[in-house]
Every structure is written in structure tokens, then in C-alpha cells.
Amino acid sequence: MKSRGQTLVLFVILIPLIIMFAAFIVDTGLIYTKTEKFKSVTKDIIRVTYDNQDINKIKELFLKNDFEVDKLEVSFGDELRIKNENEIDSIFGKILGFDKYKIKVNITGYKNEDKIDFKE
């Protein structure tokens, strides 16, 4: 009988830890997928706008892909460099006071023969 009580107490203590661990995994996955999408969209924008280097087209493409352009920095020249910052809403982080997560991208595209390569 004594063993059953100890198991119940241990189970009650572990439930919040398991829930916090699951919430951490979900938020980390969210941050990772949004960051990878942000990088991929930025690389595609560099490919599309490398030759004409139009800032308005770059802003338009970010907005079409649901990314803000408030902190967008673009450098033209032999290389096309795009720096941008975006915020995503947290799911479970709100419990701990993290309403939003910041994701940043800093990618430079340059021409290597006929192909565009990237530096992050």
C-alpha cells in the first residue's frame, strides 16, 4: 500500500514537468520552421531580384510571404545583402511571459559564374 502512494506523488510531480517539456518542444519547433522559411524566402527573393535590384519588389515579395519589412535592410552592389527581423507569436511561451520570439536573417547573394551563391 505504501508503494502506491509514492507512485501517485511521483506521478503528480512529473506531470507539470512533462507538460513544460512538451511545450518547449512545440515552441522550439515553431521557431525552427519559421526561421527556415524566413531564410528560404530571403534566398528566393535574392534570386529573383538580383539582376534588377529593386527595393520595392523586395518589400512586396516579403509582404506576400507574410513577413514584415519594418526592419528590412538591403545593400546593393556586386552582392545583394538582405538583413531582416521578424517576430512570431509564441504558443506556450506566453505562460512564461514570452509573447513573441524574434527571428533574424542576414543573407548575402553573389554571382559565381552563372549561379547565385549565398553567405549567411
Coordinates of C-alpha atoms in Angstrom, one line a residue:
M1 CA 0.0 0.0 0.0
K2 CA 2.8 2.4 0.8
S3 CA 4.3 2.0 -2.6
R4 CA 1.1 3.1 -4.4
G5 CA 1.1 6.4 -2.5
Q6 CA 4.7 7.1 -3.5
T7 CA 3.9 6.4 -7.2
L8 CA 1.0 8.7 -7.1
V9 CA 3.1 11.6 -5.6
L10 CA 5.8 11.0 -8.1
F11 CA 3.3 11.0 -11.0
V12 CA 1.7 14.3 -9.7
I13 CA 5.1 15.9 -9.6
L14 CA 6.1 14.7 -13.0
I15 CA 3.0 15.8 -14.9
P16 CA 3.9 19.5 -14.9
L17 CA 7.5 18.7 -16.0
I18 CA 6.2 16.6 -18.9
I19 CA 3.8 19.4 -20.0
M20 CA 6.6 22.0 -19.8
F21 CA 8.9 19.8 -21.8
A22 CA 6.3 19.2 -24.5
A23 CA 5.6 23.0 -24.6
F24 CA 9.3 23.7 -25.0
I25 CA 9.5 21.2 -27.9
V26 CA 6.4 22.7 -29.7
D27 CA 7.8 26.3 -29.4
T28 CA 11.3 25.3 -30.4
G29 CA 9.8 23.5 -33.5
L30 CA 7.8 26.6 -34.3
I31 CA 10.8 28.9 -34.1
Y32 CA 12.9 26.5 -36.2
T33 CA 10.3 26.1 -39.0
K34 CA 9.6 29.8 -39.2
T35 CA 13.3 30.6 -39.3
E36 CA 14.0 28.1 -42.1
K37 CA 11.0 29.5 -44.0
F38 CA 12.4 33.0 -43.5
K39 CA 15.8 32.0 -44.8
S40 CA 14.3 30.2 -47.8
V41 CA 12.1 33.1 -48.8
T42 CA 15.0 35.5 -48.4
K43 CA 17.2 33.3 -50.7
D44 CA 14.4 33.1 -53.3
I45 CA 13.9 36.9 -53.2
I46 CA 17.7 37.4 -53.8
R47 CA 17.5 35.0 -56.8
V48 CA 14.5 36.9 -58.3
T49 CA 15.7 40.4 -57.6
Y50 CA 19.5 40.0 -58.0
D51 CA 19.7 41.5 -61.5
N52 CA 17.2 44.4 -61.3
Q53 CA 17.8 45.1 -57.5
D54 CA 14.5 46.9 -56.9
I55 CA 13.8 47.6 -53.2
N56 CA 10.1 47.9 -53.8
K57 CA 10.0 44.5 -55.4
I58 CA 11.9 43.0 -52.4
K59 CA 9.4 44.6 -49.9
E60 CA 6.5 43.4 -52.0
L61 CA 7.8 39.8 -52.0
F62 CA 8.4 39.8 -48.3
L63 CA 4.9 41.1 -47.6
K64 CA 3.4 38.4 -50.0
N65 CA 5.1 35.8 -47.9
D66 CA 3.7 37.2 -44.6
F67 CA 7.0 38.7 -43.4
E68 CA 7.2 42.3 -42.1
V69 CA 9.5 44.8 -43.7
D70 CA 9.8 47.3 -40.8
K71 CA 13.4 46.4 -40.1
L72 CA 14.5 45.4 -43.6
E73 CA 17.9 46.5 -44.7
V74 CA 19.1 46.0 -48.3
S75 CA 22.6 46.6 -49.7
F76 CA 23.1 46.7 -53.4
G77 CA 26.4 46.4 -55.4
D78 CA 28.3 43.4 -56.6
E79 CA 26.5 41.5 -53.9
L80 CA 22.9 41.7 -52.7
R81 CA 22.6 41.6 -49.0
I82 CA 19.3 41.4 -47.1
K83 CA 19.0 41.7 -43.4
N84 CA 15.6 41.5 -41.8
E85 CA 14.0 40.8 -38.5
N86 CA 10.6 39.4 -37.8
E87 CA 8.5 38.4 -34.7
I88 CA 6.4 35.4 -34.4
D89 CA 3.8 34.7 -31.7
S90 CA 4.6 32.0 -29.2
I91 CA 2.2 29.3 -28.4
F92 CA 3.2 28.0 -24.9
G93 CA 5.8 30.6 -24.2
K94 CA 3.1 33.0 -23.1
I95 CA 2.8 31.0 -19.9
L96 CA 6.3 32.0 -19.0
G97 CA 6.0 35.6 -20.3
F98 CA 7.4 35.2 -23.8
D99 CA 4.7 36.7 -26.0
K100 CA 6.8 36.8 -29.2
Y101 CA 10.1 35.4 -30.5
K102 CA 12.4 37.4 -32.7
I103 CA 13.9 35.7 -35.8
K104 CA 16.6 37.3 -37.8
V105 CA 18.1 36.7 -41.2
N106 CA 21.3 38.1 -42.8
I107 CA 22.0 36.6 -46.2
T108 CA 24.3 37.8 -48.9
G109 CA 23.8 36.7 -52.5
Y110 CA 26.6 36.9 -55.0
K111 CA 27.1 35.7 -58.6
N112 CA 29.5 32.8 -59.1
E113 CA 29.7 32.3 -62.8
D114 CA 26.0 31.9 -63.9
K115 CA 24.8 30.7 -60.5
I116 CA 23.9 32.8 -57.4
D117 CA 25.5 31.6 -54.2
F118 CA 24.8 32.6 -50.6
K119 CA 26.6 33.6 -47.5
E120 CA 24.8 33.5 -44.2

